[in-house]
Structures are given as C-alpha cells and as structure tokens.
Amino acid sequence: MSTPRRPPHGSGDRRPQRPAGERPRAPRPRGAEPRRTPDQRRTGRPAAGPARRPPRPPARPQPRMIRLADPRRRLRVVGIALVAVFTVFAGRLVQLQLLDSHALAAEAGANQYVPVVLSAERGSITSSDGTVLATTVDAYDITADPTLFTPEATHLPDAPEQAAALLAPILALPKEKLTALLHLNPKNPKSRYALLAARQTPEVKNQISDLRAGLAKQADTKACRAQRQLLAKPADRGGRTSVDPGCANPLAGVVYAPAKRRVYPAADLAGNLVGFVNSDGTGTGGLELQYQKDLAGKDGRSTYASVGGRIVPSSGGSQQDPVPGEDLRLTIDKDIQWAAQRAIGDQVANAGAEKGYVVVQDVQSGRILAMATSPGLDPNDLSSARPDQLGNAAVQDAYEPGSTAKLMTMAAVLDTGSASWDTHVTVPNTLQRSDRVFHDDVDHETWYLTLAGVLAKSSNIGTIEAAEHLGKDQAESNRVLGGYLQKFGIGQPSGLGFPGETRGILAKPEDWKGSQQYTIPFGQGLSVNALQATSVFSTIANGGVRVAPSLVMGTTGPDGRYTPAPAGAQSRVVTPETAKTLTEMLESVVTDEQGTGTKAQIPGYRVAGKTGTANRVDPRTGRYSGYTASFIGFAPADKPRVTVSCVIQNPVNGHFGGQLCGPVFKQVMEFALKTLQVAPSGSAAPNLPVEWKP
C-alpha cells in the first residue's frame, strides 16, 4: 500500500502541526457542548461559542474594468463603410468620365476661360490735305451703382437728389433724369449699374473726378468719422439717422468706364458727306457706312482664366491682337468745301428755299472737290438734326433737271450731224405736239435763232424742233436721244456707290409716250441727282470723255502704307469736236446779252454754263409744286479745270436758275480757281451768233 503524499510546503494546507509527544485529541462528537476554558470551569461559566474572527477592514474600491468589444465585429463594420464609400466614388467617377464628360468639359471651359473682345481702333477720315474730318478718341462712360446711394450707404436721406444736382450742370442733363437713374430700380432693386452719360470727354470725367475727390476729402475728418461710427451702432444713435451734409460724399457711387468716342473735329464741314456712327461705333450714314468694313478694322480676341468672377493670374489664356481700321483720305478740298457750304447756305436762306446743294468736280480726274448741302449736318450733334438732314441730298434727291438737260440733246444733235451750231431754227410762240401745247418761259414773237441761240435763250420749243431731226421719225429720234442720255450716265449709278444714292429715272425710249417724248429733250419727264447732272458738264469739259466720279483718293493701312484709289472708269460719249462746239455754245449762255447765265461771268476767265428752271415734283405728293432752280458750268472754258453745279429746291424769293444759282456758281468757282491756282484765260470767248435774220 502506498504512503500518502505529503502536500508540499505552502500548498495551502493550513492545519497546525501537533508538537512531538502530544497525543492527538479525540474528535468532538457533532452536537457536543463546547469545551470550557480553565477559567470558565473555575468560575462555572458556560463555555462560549466558537471564537469570532475580528472584522476585516473595508476593501478598497477596485478600478472599473472596461471590456473591449470584439475587434472582429468592429473590422466588419469599418469594411462595410469603406466599401459603400468607394462604391459611391466609383459611380460618380463613371458619371463624370463617361456619361457627362462632354457637357462638363464645355461648362468648365466656359466658366474657367472667359472670352473678351478687343475692339479695333476705327480709322480716321481726312480731307485731301490730311485735315481730320472724323476720328476716334478716348472717352468715358459715366456710370453709377444705385445701391451706394441709399440712406443706409450714404447716411443721407436724399443722396440721389444731391448727386444729381452736382452732376446735372457737368453732364448737361436734366436733374430729374439723373435722380431717377440714381434711385434703385423698382423692377430690379439688386441692379448695381446705371449709365448716366455715355462717351464723355476726358475733361468731363476729370471735372467729376475732382469734385468727387474734394467731397471725399471734406468728409474725411475726425468729427465726420465719429458721426459715421455713431450711426453704425443702432443703440448709440439717439434718434439720429443721418450725418451732417458736409460729412457725406454723395458722389461716392459714381464710376468711370473707359470707352471710345467718334468725333468730328471739323463739325459740319462735309458732315452730310462724311456721315456718322451709332452708339456702338458702327457706321450708319454717309462714308462712315459705305466704308464700314475698311474703317472698322478687325476686332481681336482674348481669353483669361476666371474663378468666381476673378481673374486667375499665371493661368494661361490666349490673345489675338486687334487690327486697326484703314484711314480714308478723301478727294474733298476742305477750303473749297467751306466756300461751297457758305455760298449755298446763304442763298437758300435768302431765297426762302427748302434746300440746296453744290457739287465741285475736277473735270479731268472726276474727283469730287466739294459736295455741300443746305441745311447741313454736324455729326457731333445728331439730336438736333431733322430726319431729312441725315442724308446727302446731292446724291439722294432725284429731281427733273429742266434746261440743264438741253446740253445732252444738243450733244446728240451735233454728234450725229443732224445740225450744226449755226443751223437756223424758227421758234414760234407756241408749238402743238401730241396732246399738249408747248411754250417757252416767256411769251414772244417768232424767234429766229441759231442752234447756239436756242441753247443761249433756253428755248423749249427750239429744243423740241432740234431733237425731232435725230431720226427719220419720232420713234427713231427717241431711240437716238435715249442712247445718248444713257451714255451720259442718266438712269444709271454714278459709280460713287454712296449709301442711298438714287440712279434717277429714265424710261426706255420705246416707252416714251404722248407728250413725254417731247418734254424729255428739254429736261422734264426724267430725273437725275445733282452729281449726275454735274458729270454731264464735266464730260463735255473733258473733251467728250466721261470719267466716273470718285470721293476717295486713297487709304492708309495699319502698317502705315498709303494705297492710292484706282482711277475712275472712262468712256467716250461724244467726239472732241462736238465737245469743243458745245463748249463755245455754252459760253454764249454766259457772255451774250440775251443769254440766261450772265450772272455767272467771272472777270479774267472764260465760263461755259447753262441755267435750268424746272417744275418741281413734290416727293410727298408726287405732283408738281414749286420750282427747281439750277446753274451748271465749268471754267476756264478754253482749258477746263473745274465744274461747279448749284441746285436750289422750292425757292420762294425768285425761281429762275440764272437769278438764284448764277451768283452761287460765280462765288464758288472764283474761290476754287484761286485755291487751285488756275491761270486766267489766254483768249477771248468766240461769242457765237444767237440769231439770224430771215
């Protein structure tokens, strides 16, 4: 039998060890009385119960232990969240890169890179000697921010009214209009832009700037700053709602925006010819319109990066520089133009006429040296012009030329050999043709005139008789005369290409019916403009060769290179001999005492010309009303250099062409000959006989 193993020392067996030699105590039976101590036995006290252990001291509180969650569960939650996030990102990426890529790229480009138009500088218009007639200068748009004129912004109860009172005399605008612009717009109260005055001069801008700076300095004092600070704190206002008048700047919200302005330094000099531009700087009248493309140049383009309306520096972009417009040099001589405008303006006023025009042309080159109208036009002040002043009546008005057209009839008669200058013509007081009885401008006994005399005395009846010899019958005569009228440029564009130019009215010869086929030879039943009529006389002065009129001498490009304009097209209308004979016949109109153009004589110079007095067609009613008075001629007749035409519409004080336009012709022609330094005539006029004795 094995011996029981002794528990090792310190194994937890706490039973006391019995001393050596002591007998082991017998175990007490269950339920036996407890043993008494010797003292209890001696005193007879009962044995006490089991001894109690002393109470243990209170245990110290143990720190609270936190039990961690299961890490595997946490990892699962985080993993699910990450998968969800990456799924959203992947979906959005697919949308941006595949589905909406094109639209978003376009939107990003539009928002990021802002295109800007770089306006090209408009070319100038000058006279033949370089005097500027139209140019572009720096200007400023005077604008305002209405939100800066409220009582809260200015601390003034009437800031718009005060600002308007200060600006009105400077801008020459009504105070009430400016006040309305400076108030908040009821339809758009958030609007921060109001245009007060467009394209003002630098002087106006500086005047407003100085005034605003003075007000700002006056308001920047310690006392004024204290008042504004007080009003900024509602609790400290003490019932005060505004600052003292001297402590506020009612012009603080006025802003200047750089702009360009088209100006006309010569004012109304050639104003009807030069034309004008609209508020956008685009030509809308005259040469400004005709040469819009050349004058305007080509705008440039620029792009810059922008975020939130702000330019992002060093972010790339592109720029294409604008190409300035070409400068236009006209054929107009500024001095002759001035003289023509003064002469026609004075005579229109004296005659009480509706309007008038003068054209001056170089007979050899066809260049227009002057084109004046009355009333005139100052392109700087279009607001004061009537609608009928905005055009150029010298090329836009169609009128019946009257007796000045007899020159073309005589040219046809001479050039075809139907008659000569000294052919005898018997001119009765009246002449029955078709359904009409014809008269001359005065009653007379039978006249016995040469063909030169018919032209000198401006006989309608004599002209009809001469034209009837152009063909075997009236129909053939009509065809011959119609052909010459067309070669002179009647019923056709002049070649000038001016905006609104009329080509006149000339029916086909086969359509000349009734009395019209007899009135056309003396200038009624057809219509022309003043330039066409002038060109007829220049053709005769140039030896029978017509040169298309021109207004532009040349252009100067952005590179500074000058390019002359091509010469006008030429065409022969009559022979040199016919032109020479006609010139001598026209001299009789001026030099002969029976001629109608004696008021056009110029001492020292031989003058060839023709008067015209025609019934005027009222363009509003289409009926005859009033007269058209005219005189057209050239000088020196022995070596022609210049043609001058004068036309006056609907005069009240007189109506004969020689009476009204003869003096205008003389005044303008004398000035032109001196300006161009044309030598006086070297020979006397031939003085062709105008009458013959039966």
XYZ file of C-alpha atoms in Angstrom:
694
model
C 0.000 0.000 0.000
C 1.417 3.310 -0.983
C 2.145 6.036 1.511
C 0.023 9.161 1.142
C 1.901 12.009 -0.381
C 2.529 14.957 1.877
C 1.399 18.122 0.404
C 4.212 20.347 -0.350
C 5.042 23.249 1.922
C 2.915 26.240 1.151
C 0.423 24.198 -0.805
C -2.470 25.669 1.117
C -2.801 23.100 3.983
C -3.044 25.452 6.935
C -3.665 22.900 9.694
C -1.371 23.463 12.761
C 1.317 20.915 13.488
C 0.989 18.945 16.731
C 4.070 19.064 18.981
C 6.040 15.911 19.346
C 4.847 13.505 22.112
C 1.336 15.033 22.387
C -1.442 12.722 21.870
C -3.975 13.572 19.330
C -7.234 14.834 20.618
C -10.257 12.796 20.062
C -12.643 14.364 17.724
C -15.602 16.018 19.385
C -18.877 14.493 18.531
C -21.341 16.571 16.478
C -23.642 18.462 18.769
C -21.385 18.211 21.897
C -21.058 21.099 24.277
C -18.180 23.298 23.536
C -15.142 22.923 25.662
C -14.758 25.359 28.529
C -11.594 27.072 29.342
C -9.949 26.534 32.785
C -11.155 29.919 33.853
C -14.682 29.066 32.790
C -14.518 25.812 34.681
C -13.279 27.521 37.810
C -15.923 30.211 37.753
C -18.615 27.919 36.487
C -19.376 29.996 33.374
C -20.516 28.158 30.388
C -18.278 27.675 27.591
C -18.514 30.335 24.998
C -19.302 29.662 21.411
C -16.686 29.494 18.780
C -14.398 32.410 18.804
C -15.252 35.009 16.177
C -12.700 36.435 13.900
C -12.187 40.165 14.085
C -13.940 42.079 11.299
C -11.944 42.655 8.260
C -11.178 46.220 7.275
C -13.327 47.522 4.330
C -11.918 46.526 0.997
C -10.510 49.229 -1.156
C -12.655 50.019 -4.256
C -11.264 48.297 -7.284
C -10.931 50.331 -10.584
C -13.737 49.724 -13.070
C -12.684 47.433 -15.803
C -13.766 48.285 -19.414
C -14.453 45.355 -21.515
C -13.418 45.841 -25.164
C -15.770 44.855 -27.915
C -14.964 42.123 -30.215
C -12.393 43.522 -32.719
C -13.653 41.290 -35.454
C -17.066 42.904 -35.310
C -15.517 46.386 -35.487
C -13.452 45.433 -38.519
C -16.533 44.170 -40.280
C -18.393 47.497 -39.762
C -15.424 49.557 -40.982
C -15.024 47.341 -44.021
C -18.681 47.693 -44.966
C -18.479 51.505 -44.626
C -15.386 51.681 -46.820
C -16.991 49.541 -49.494
C -20.047 51.858 -49.527
C -17.898 54.982 -49.832
C -15.779 53.543 -52.624
C -18.907 52.420 -54.422
C -20.279 55.998 -54.379
C -16.949 57.354 -55.605
C -16.785 54.815 -58.386
C -20.316 55.627 -59.523
C -19.604 59.350 -59.529
C -16.401 58.752 -61.441
C -18.266 56.793 -64.089
C -20.785 59.624 -64.391
C -18.126 62.321 -64.767
C -15.783 60.433 -67.057
C -18.260 58.613 -69.259
C -21.772 59.974 -69.044
C -21.360 63.735 -68.524
C -17.789 64.252 -69.704
C -18.525 66.395 -72.769
C -21.095 68.632 -71.105
C -18.917 69.157 -68.059
C -15.859 69.918 -70.142
C -17.765 72.571 -72.065
C -19.167 74.042 -68.871
C -15.759 74.068 -67.217
C -14.233 75.806 -70.214
C -16.981 78.402 -70.211
C -16.604 79.071 -66.518
C -12.868 78.941 -66.323
C -11.790 80.776 -69.502
C -13.625 83.992 -70.205
C -13.523 85.344 -73.787
C -13.052 89.091 -74.225
C -13.398 91.128 -77.425
C -10.540 93.556 -78.041
C -12.063 96.374 -80.080
C -10.089 97.553 -83.080
C -9.398 101.255 -83.401
C -11.561 102.798 -86.107
C -9.754 104.504 -88.941
C -9.861 108.251 -89.493
C -11.388 110.176 -92.393
C -9.430 113.147 -93.708
C -9.683 115.696 -96.481
C -7.268 115.649 -99.411
C -4.647 117.616 -97.458
C -4.882 115.410 -94.345
C -7.214 117.582 -92.278
C -9.099 115.257 -89.940
C -12.831 115.131 -90.573
C -13.593 112.085 -88.410
C -11.515 110.294 -85.792
C -11.797 108.195 -82.635
C -10.667 109.464 -79.231
C -10.606 108.158 -75.683
C -13.816 108.715 -73.776
C -15.557 107.601 -70.608
C -18.983 106.251 -69.777
C -20.191 107.902 -66.574
C -21.957 105.180 -64.585
C -23.232 104.716 -61.044
C -24.060 101.979 -58.531
C -27.586 102.768 -57.255
C -27.064 100.624 -54.150
C -24.448 103.131 -52.977
C -26.965 105.987 -52.981
C -29.366 104.548 -50.421
C -29.752 106.208 -46.986
C -28.037 103.215 -45.381
C -24.997 103.502 -47.653
C -24.596 107.277 -47.644
C -26.162 108.244 -44.309
C -28.091 110.837 -46.289
C -31.866 110.905 -46.769
C -31.616 112.382 -50.274
C -28.311 111.210 -51.763
C -29.678 110.718 -55.337
C -31.069 114.241 -55.374
C -27.827 115.759 -54.084
C -25.703 113.807 -56.583
C -27.999 114.743 -59.473
C -27.769 118.419 -58.555
C -23.964 118.209 -58.714
C -23.799 116.207 -61.962
C -26.528 117.921 -63.992
C -24.547 121.053 -64.985
C -21.456 118.985 -65.812
C -23.248 116.391 -67.954
C -25.739 118.902 -69.386
C -28.596 116.573 -68.449
C -31.846 117.254 -66.577
C -31.592 116.821 -62.843
C -34.813 114.812 -62.777
C -33.428 112.270 -65.244
C -30.256 111.758 -63.241
C -32.192 111.439 -59.999
C -34.332 108.674 -61.466
C -31.238 106.800 -62.635
C -29.558 107.023 -59.228
C -32.532 105.590 -57.335
C -32.864 101.833 -57.025
C -34.710 100.334 -59.960
C -38.062 99.030 -58.658
C -38.056 96.300 -61.301
C -34.537 95.224 -60.445
C -33.585 96.523 -56.984
C -30.393 94.441 -56.938
C -29.013 96.099 -60.047
C -25.694 97.801 -59.403
C -25.337 99.529 -62.768
C -26.849 102.693 -64.205
C -25.494 104.511 -67.254
C -25.692 108.235 -66.597
C -23.939 109.554 -69.722
C -22.121 107.691 -72.489
C -18.825 108.557 -74.186
C -17.991 111.726 -72.292
C -14.773 113.634 -72.899
C -11.787 113.315 -70.565
C -12.468 116.892 -69.480
C -15.925 115.935 -68.214
C -14.531 112.870 -66.453
C -11.787 114.933 -64.790
C -14.274 117.555 -63.654
C -16.418 114.922 -61.935
C -13.333 113.193 -60.506
C -12.036 116.420 -58.995
C -15.422 117.216 -57.499
C -15.738 113.742 -56.002
C -12.213 113.886 -54.568
C -12.952 117.245 -52.958
C -16.106 115.922 -51.338
C -14.254 112.844 -50.102
C -11.542 114.978 -48.513
C -14.121 117.191 -46.863
C -15.873 114.145 -45.382
C -12.658 112.560 -44.094
C -12.339 114.469 -40.829
C -12.260 113.206 -37.257
C -15.657 114.666 -36.469
C -17.216 113.164 -39.577
C -15.718 109.760 -38.882
C -17.149 109.905 -35.388
C -20.615 110.633 -36.761
C -20.433 107.669 -39.114
C -19.227 105.385 -36.329
C -22.113 106.551 -34.154
C -24.641 105.734 -36.857
C -23.092 102.306 -37.270
C -24.245 101.405 -33.719
C -28.055 101.465 -33.537
C -28.031 101.524 -29.746
C -25.970 104.721 -29.640
C -27.744 106.713 -32.377
C -30.030 108.542 -30.053
C -32.629 109.049 -32.779
C -30.126 110.382 -35.319
C -30.422 108.928 -38.864
C -28.015 110.983 -40.982
C -24.700 112.768 -40.843
C -24.135 116.450 -41.346
C -24.234 117.453 -45.063
C -20.525 118.215 -45.066
C -19.680 114.757 -43.760
C -21.098 112.777 -46.683
C -19.898 112.256 -50.259
C -22.969 111.837 -52.486
C -20.726 111.097 -55.499
C -19.000 108.104 -53.929
C -21.032 105.726 -56.096
C -20.099 107.355 -59.430
C -17.817 105.219 -61.599
C -15.981 105.853 -64.888
C -15.709 103.163 -67.548
C -13.199 103.640 -70.390
C -14.816 103.853 -73.831
C -14.191 105.166 -77.339
C -15.878 108.126 -78.934
C -16.181 109.099 -82.588
C -15.651 112.823 -83.023
C -15.770 115.160 -85.986
C -13.280 117.983 -85.405
C -14.468 119.959 -88.428
C -18.071 119.922 -87.126
C -20.461 120.420 -90.059
C -17.736 120.670 -92.707
C -18.679 117.916 -95.169
C -20.888 116.464 -92.449
C -23.528 115.177 -94.875
C -20.773 113.517 -96.844
C -18.738 112.012 -94.004
C -21.791 110.621 -92.212
C -21.930 109.305 -88.656
C -21.802 106.215 -86.423
C -24.303 104.776 -83.970
C -23.883 104.239 -80.234
C -21.890 101.055 -80.876
C -19.412 102.880 -83.092
C -20.745 101.303 -86.286
C -21.139 103.490 -89.371
C -24.795 104.181 -90.128
C -24.641 107.093 -92.552
C -22.523 108.575 -95.330
C -18.973 107.402 -95.911
C -18.883 106.007 -92.369
C -21.471 103.486 -93.556
C -20.138 102.965 -97.077
C -16.621 102.131 -95.848
C -17.641 100.500 -92.557
C -15.632 97.344 -93.187
C -12.434 99.218 -94.093
C -12.711 101.763 -91.278
C -13.707 99.302 -88.551
C -10.710 97.011 -88.870
C -10.819 93.578 -87.225
C -11.513 93.043 -83.548
C -9.106 90.914 -81.541
C -9.853 88.160 -79.054
C -8.518 87.411 -75.590
C -9.270 84.708 -73.020
C -8.327 84.593 -69.353
C -8.969 82.181 -66.507
C -11.638 83.249 -64.065
C -12.940 81.737 -60.825
C -15.882 83.341 -59.134
C -15.608 86.323 -61.434
C -11.968 86.984 -60.538
C -9.008 86.733 -62.844
C -6.600 83.940 -62.042
C -3.053 85.169 -62.697
C -0.486 82.936 -64.386
C -3.193 80.563 -65.550
C -2.616 80.670 -69.273
C -5.106 82.031 -71.792
C -4.659 83.435 -75.270
C -4.739 86.759 -77.060
C -5.191 87.785 -80.675
C -4.378 91.458 -81.151
C -6.928 93.641 -82.981
C -6.135 95.029 -86.419
C -6.810 98.800 -86.652
C -9.012 100.088 -89.437
C -7.751 101.889 -92.509
C -7.581 105.665 -92.697
C -9.622 107.163 -95.514
C -8.278 110.127 -97.469
C -10.972 111.904 -99.458
C -10.750 113.951 -102.624
C -12.507 116.797 -100.815
C -10.620 120.089 -100.624
C -11.517 121.495 -97.220
C -11.250 125.128 -98.332
C -13.427 124.691 -101.426
C -15.877 122.655 -99.343
C -16.097 125.500 -96.839
C -16.708 128.060 -99.586
C -19.392 125.884 -101.202
C -21.229 125.348 -97.914
C -21.194 129.033 -97.105
C -22.422 130.069 -100.555
C -25.310 127.609 -100.802
C -26.307 128.143 -97.184
C -26.609 131.908 -97.657
C -28.583 131.617 -100.890
C -31.002 129.010 -99.554
C -31.728 131.348 -96.654
C -32.114 134.388 -98.927
C -34.424 132.570 -101.319
C -36.506 131.052 -98.544
C -35.857 127.691 -100.197
C -36.390 124.222 -98.820
C -32.854 123.032 -99.571
C -29.940 123.372 -101.951
C -26.681 121.678 -102.943
C -23.393 122.458 -104.658
C -21.034 119.965 -106.300
C -17.485 120.815 -107.405
C -15.667 118.325 -109.653
C -12.248 118.095 -111.256
C -13.118 117.612 -114.944
C -10.046 115.531 -115.815
C -9.852 113.097 -112.886
C -13.537 113.016 -111.946
C -12.617 113.680 -108.310
C -15.203 115.474 -106.180
C -13.590 118.550 -104.652
C -16.673 119.627 -102.730
C -20.199 118.382 -102.100
C -22.182 120.796 -99.972
C -25.804 120.703 -98.865
C -28.012 123.138 -97.034
C -29.225 122.649 -94.410
C -26.082 120.884 -93.309
C -25.301 118.337 -90.633
C -22.978 118.309 -87.639
C -22.327 114.611 -86.868
C -21.328 115.614 -83.327
C -24.909 116.697 -82.620
C -27.342 114.335 -84.324
C -30.045 115.006 -81.753
C -30.704 118.459 -83.172
C -30.923 117.305 -86.814
C -34.142 116.629 -88.671
C -34.515 113.213 -90.337
C -34.140 114.729 -93.826
C -30.787 116.247 -92.799
C -29.178 112.902 -92.008
C -28.619 112.024 -95.665
C -26.745 113.617 -98.547
C -29.325 115.327 -100.745
C -26.807 115.966 -103.535
C -26.898 112.279 -104.461
C -30.111 111.112 -102.772
C -32.565 113.656 -104.226
C -33.986 112.869 -107.653
C -35.277 115.952 -109.477
C -36.202 116.965 -113.001
C -33.166 118.872 -114.311
C -35.005 121.178 -116.641
C -32.986 123.218 -119.135
C -29.565 121.983 -117.996
C -30.523 118.692 -119.723
C -30.720 120.535 -123.068
C -26.952 120.153 -123.234
C -27.379 116.405 -123.788
C -29.957 116.969 -126.521
C -27.655 119.410 -128.308
C -24.778 116.931 -127.914
C -26.833 114.250 -129.667
C -27.852 116.644 -132.469
C -24.282 117.804 -133.105
C -22.616 114.418 -132.675
C -24.970 112.709 -135.140
C -24.520 115.531 -137.648
C -28.227 116.331 -137.552
C -27.406 120.028 -137.257
C -24.563 122.439 -136.532
C -24.222 125.295 -134.117
C -25.297 127.830 -136.751
C -28.289 125.894 -138.085
C -31.264 128.202 -138.422
C -34.169 127.403 -136.160
C -37.519 129.181 -136.336
C -39.128 129.283 -132.937
C -42.844 130.140 -132.733
C -44.501 131.335 -129.532
C -46.354 128.026 -129.112
C -45.970 124.533 -130.525
C -48.611 121.796 -130.645
C -47.260 118.281 -130.125
C -49.308 115.227 -129.201
C -51.917 116.262 -126.630
C -50.105 119.356 -125.374
C -49.314 122.919 -126.399
C -45.746 123.908 -125.516
C -44.497 127.358 -124.525
C -41.173 128.943 -123.652
C -40.669 130.548 -120.270
C -41.764 133.909 -121.707
C -44.248 134.892 -124.388
C -42.527 136.133 -127.525
C -42.924 136.805 -131.166
C -41.432 134.269 -133.511
C -37.725 133.913 -132.808
C -35.171 133.299 -135.493
C -32.342 131.637 -133.663
C -29.242 129.670 -134.462
C -28.862 126.355 -132.685
C -26.414 128.179 -130.413
C -29.134 130.759 -129.818
C -31.653 128.054 -128.888
C -29.270 126.956 -126.119
C -28.372 130.508 -125.099
C -32.010 131.627 -124.785
C -33.001 128.212 -123.363
C -35.916 127.735 -125.741
C -38.024 124.650 -125.072
C -39.726 124.862 -128.455
C -36.417 125.231 -130.313
C -35.016 122.195 -128.460
C -38.044 120.070 -129.402
C -37.616 121.049 -133.054
C -33.897 120.199 -132.994
C -34.482 116.795 -131.333
C -37.031 115.849 -133.994
C -34.196 115.786 -136.555
C -32.351 112.962 -134.763
C -34.221 110.284 -136.756
C -36.492 109.635 -139.689
C -39.469 109.514 -137.365
C -40.213 110.292 -133.762
C -39.611 106.736 -132.584
C -36.127 106.702 -134.089
C -35.404 110.160 -132.670
C -36.398 108.840 -129.245
C -34.055 105.857 -129.548
C -31.118 108.055 -130.585
C -31.658 110.569 -127.801
C -32.236 107.809 -125.229
C -28.933 106.209 -126.189
C -27.021 109.443 -125.598
C -28.747 110.033 -122.258
C -27.638 106.604 -121.117
C -24.058 107.219 -122.254
C -24.038 110.405 -120.184
C -24.978 108.254 -117.161
C -28.648 109.175 -116.775
C -30.755 106.475 -115.116
C -27.625 104.615 -114.008
C -25.500 104.571 -110.851
C -22.878 107.299 -110.887
C -20.159 104.896 -109.815
C -19.754 106.611 -106.475
C -21.564 103.889 -104.534
C -22.754 106.355 -101.901
C -25.381 104.963 -99.479
C -28.893 105.900 -100.528
C -27.779 107.301 -103.877
C -30.542 107.472 -106.458
C -29.918 106.437 -110.022
C -32.613 108.797 -111.222
C -35.464 107.916 -113.538
C -35.210 107.357 -117.276
C -37.817 105.279 -119.056
C -36.895 103.142 -122.015
C -37.208 105.105 -125.286
C -39.879 102.728 -126.577
C -41.958 103.648 -123.534
C -41.852 107.384 -124.209
C -45.497 108.058 -124.992
C -47.554 111.122 -125.692
C -46.083 114.435 -124.597
C -43.252 112.781 -122.649
C -41.276 112.182 -125.831
C -41.287 115.955 -126.353
C -40.592 117.018 -122.759
C -37.550 114.778 -122.226
C -35.393 116.784 -124.705
C -35.720 119.895 -122.502
C -35.327 118.128 -119.164
C -38.770 117.114 -117.941
C -40.125 113.588 -117.753
C -36.796 112.263 -116.453
C -34.961 112.772 -113.187
C -31.344 112.948 -112.043
C -29.335 113.656 -108.927
C -27.015 116.648 -108.675
C -23.868 114.554 -109.163
C -25.191 113.019 -112.371
C -26.037 116.474 -113.716
C -22.576 117.745 -112.794
C -20.927 114.777 -114.505
C -22.672 115.628 -117.791
C -20.968 119.018 -117.935
C -17.634 117.568 -116.802
C -17.859 115.120 -119.707
C -18.105 117.978 -122.206
C -15.342 119.891 -120.405
C -13.120 116.795 -120.639
C -13.338 116.657 -124.428
C -16.312 114.295 -124.550
C -14.850 111.624 -122.220
C -16.852 110.715 -119.147
C -14.813 109.872 -116.017
C -16.637 108.113 -113.214
C -16.757 110.429 -110.183
C -14.789 109.500 -107.071
C -14.684 110.614 -103.460
C -11.771 108.578 -102.091
C -8.212 109.472 -103.014
C -6.635 106.549 -101.177
C -6.294 104.610 -97.932
C -3.577 104.180 -95.318
C -3.362 100.717 -93.782
C -2.380 99.711 -90.240
C 1.206 99.342 -91.424
C 1.273 102.990 -92.477
C 1.390 102.214 -96.167
C -0.648 104.519 -98.401
C -2.554 102.939 -101.295
C -3.974 105.268 -103.969
C -7.511 104.576 -105.123
C -7.864 103.343 -108.712
C -8.688 105.957 -111.312
C -12.309 106.318 -112.338
C -13.529 104.374 -115.352
C -13.572 106.349 -118.592
C -15.856 106.183 -121.598
C -16.203 108.396 -124.661
C -19.636 109.926 -125.080
C -19.138 112.458 -127.911
C -16.285 113.368 -130.211
C -13.737 116.030 -129.216
C -15.091 118.270 -131.992
C -18.633 118.007 -130.635
C -17.371 118.770 -127.121
C -15.480 121.849 -128.365
C -18.523 123.190 -130.236
C -20.786 122.603 -127.260
C -18.319 124.467 -125.028
C -18.456 127.506 -127.304
C -22.266 127.319 -127.388
C -22.337 127.207 -123.576
C -20.148 130.288 -123.451
C -22.852 132.178 -125.331
C -25.257 131.405 -122.477
C -22.976 133.374 -120.150
C -21.470 136.060 -122.383
C -24.302 137.023 -124.754
C -26.567 139.745 -123.503
C -29.543 137.592 -124.474
C -28.177 134.621 -122.571
C -29.743 133.443 -119.322
C -26.479 132.973 -117.400
C -24.886 136.405 -117.392
C -24.719 136.462 -113.577
C -22.157 133.638 -113.746
C -19.491 135.721 -115.508
C -16.059 135.784 -113.841
C -13.613 138.530 -114.805
C -10.482 137.129 -116.461
C -11.915 133.667 -117.057
C -13.998 132.247 -119.879
C -17.038 130.496 -118.416
C -19.263 127.908 -120.101
C -22.541 127.022 -118.440
C -26.283 126.519 -118.601
C -29.213 127.656 -116.486
C -32.150 125.490 -115.511
C -35.649 126.308 -114.276
C -37.937 123.311 -113.940
C -41.260 122.495 -112.391
C -40.574 120.600 -109.206
C -42.164 117.310 -108.279
C -43.078 117.227 -104.602
C -41.755 113.855 -103.342
C -44.517 113.675 -100.734
C -47.442 114.080 -103.160
C -45.893 113.080 -106.491
C -47.317 116.246 -108.076
C -45.715 119.357 -109.434
C -45.303 122.022 -106.785
C -42.820 124.886 -106.908
C -39.606 125.085 -108.909
C -36.094 123.708 -109.133
C -33.547 126.423 -109.976
C -30.070 125.460 -111.178
C -26.902 126.521 -112.932
C -24.062 124.243 -114.005
C -20.846 125.333 -115.703
C -17.091 124.905 -115.996
C -14.049 127.143 -116.289
C -11.776 128.196 -117.823
C -13.730 127.360 -120.961
C -10.587 127.453 -123.114
C -8.814 124.956 -120.827
C -11.413 123.468 -118.465
C -10.316 122.507 -114.981
C -13.342 122.647 -112.652
C -17.092 122.073 -112.932
C -19.466 123.657 -110.407
C -23.177 122.907 -110.103
C -25.773 124.692 -107.990
C -29.320 123.443 -107.354
C -31.942 125.144 -105.171
C -35.214 123.411 -104.388
C -38.573 125.119 -103.921
C -37.416 128.746 -103.555
C -39.903 131.434 -102.564
C -37.997 134.605 -103.438
C -37.495 134.091 -107.190
C -37.271 130.847 -109.106
C -35.088 131.309 -112.218
C -31.856 129.363 -112.273
C -29.735 132.201 -113.607
C -31.070 134.556 -110.964
C -30.606 132.293 -107.933
C -27.787 129.904 -108.797
C -25.735 132.092 -111.154
C -24.280 134.121 -108.233
C -23.603 130.945 -106.210
C -21.724 129.445 -109.149
C -19.647 132.587 -109.545
C -18.746 132.749 -105.848
C -17.712 129.102 -105.601
C -15.942 128.972 -108.975
C -13.887 132.098 -108.258
C -12.771 130.637 -104.948
C -11.932 127.262 -106.485
C -9.875 128.764 -109.316
C -7.837 130.812 -106.870
C -7.395 127.905 -104.454
C -6.192 125.628 -107.244
C -4.077 128.466 -108.687
C -5.627 128.169 -112.145
C -4.290 130.737 -114.578
C -6.767 133.155 -116.224
C -7.949 132.531 -119.780
C -5.495 133.415 -122.514
C -8.060 134.212 -125.192
C -11.478 135.816 -125.614
C -14.739 133.935 -125.960
C -15.885 133.266 -129.551
C -19.297 134.863 -128.981
C -21.218 132.698 -131.422
C -24.178 134.456 -133.047
C -27.503 133.534 -131.471
C -29.874 134.977 -134.064
C -30.307 135.104 -137.817
C -32.374 137.407 -139.929
C -34.967 135.869 -142.242
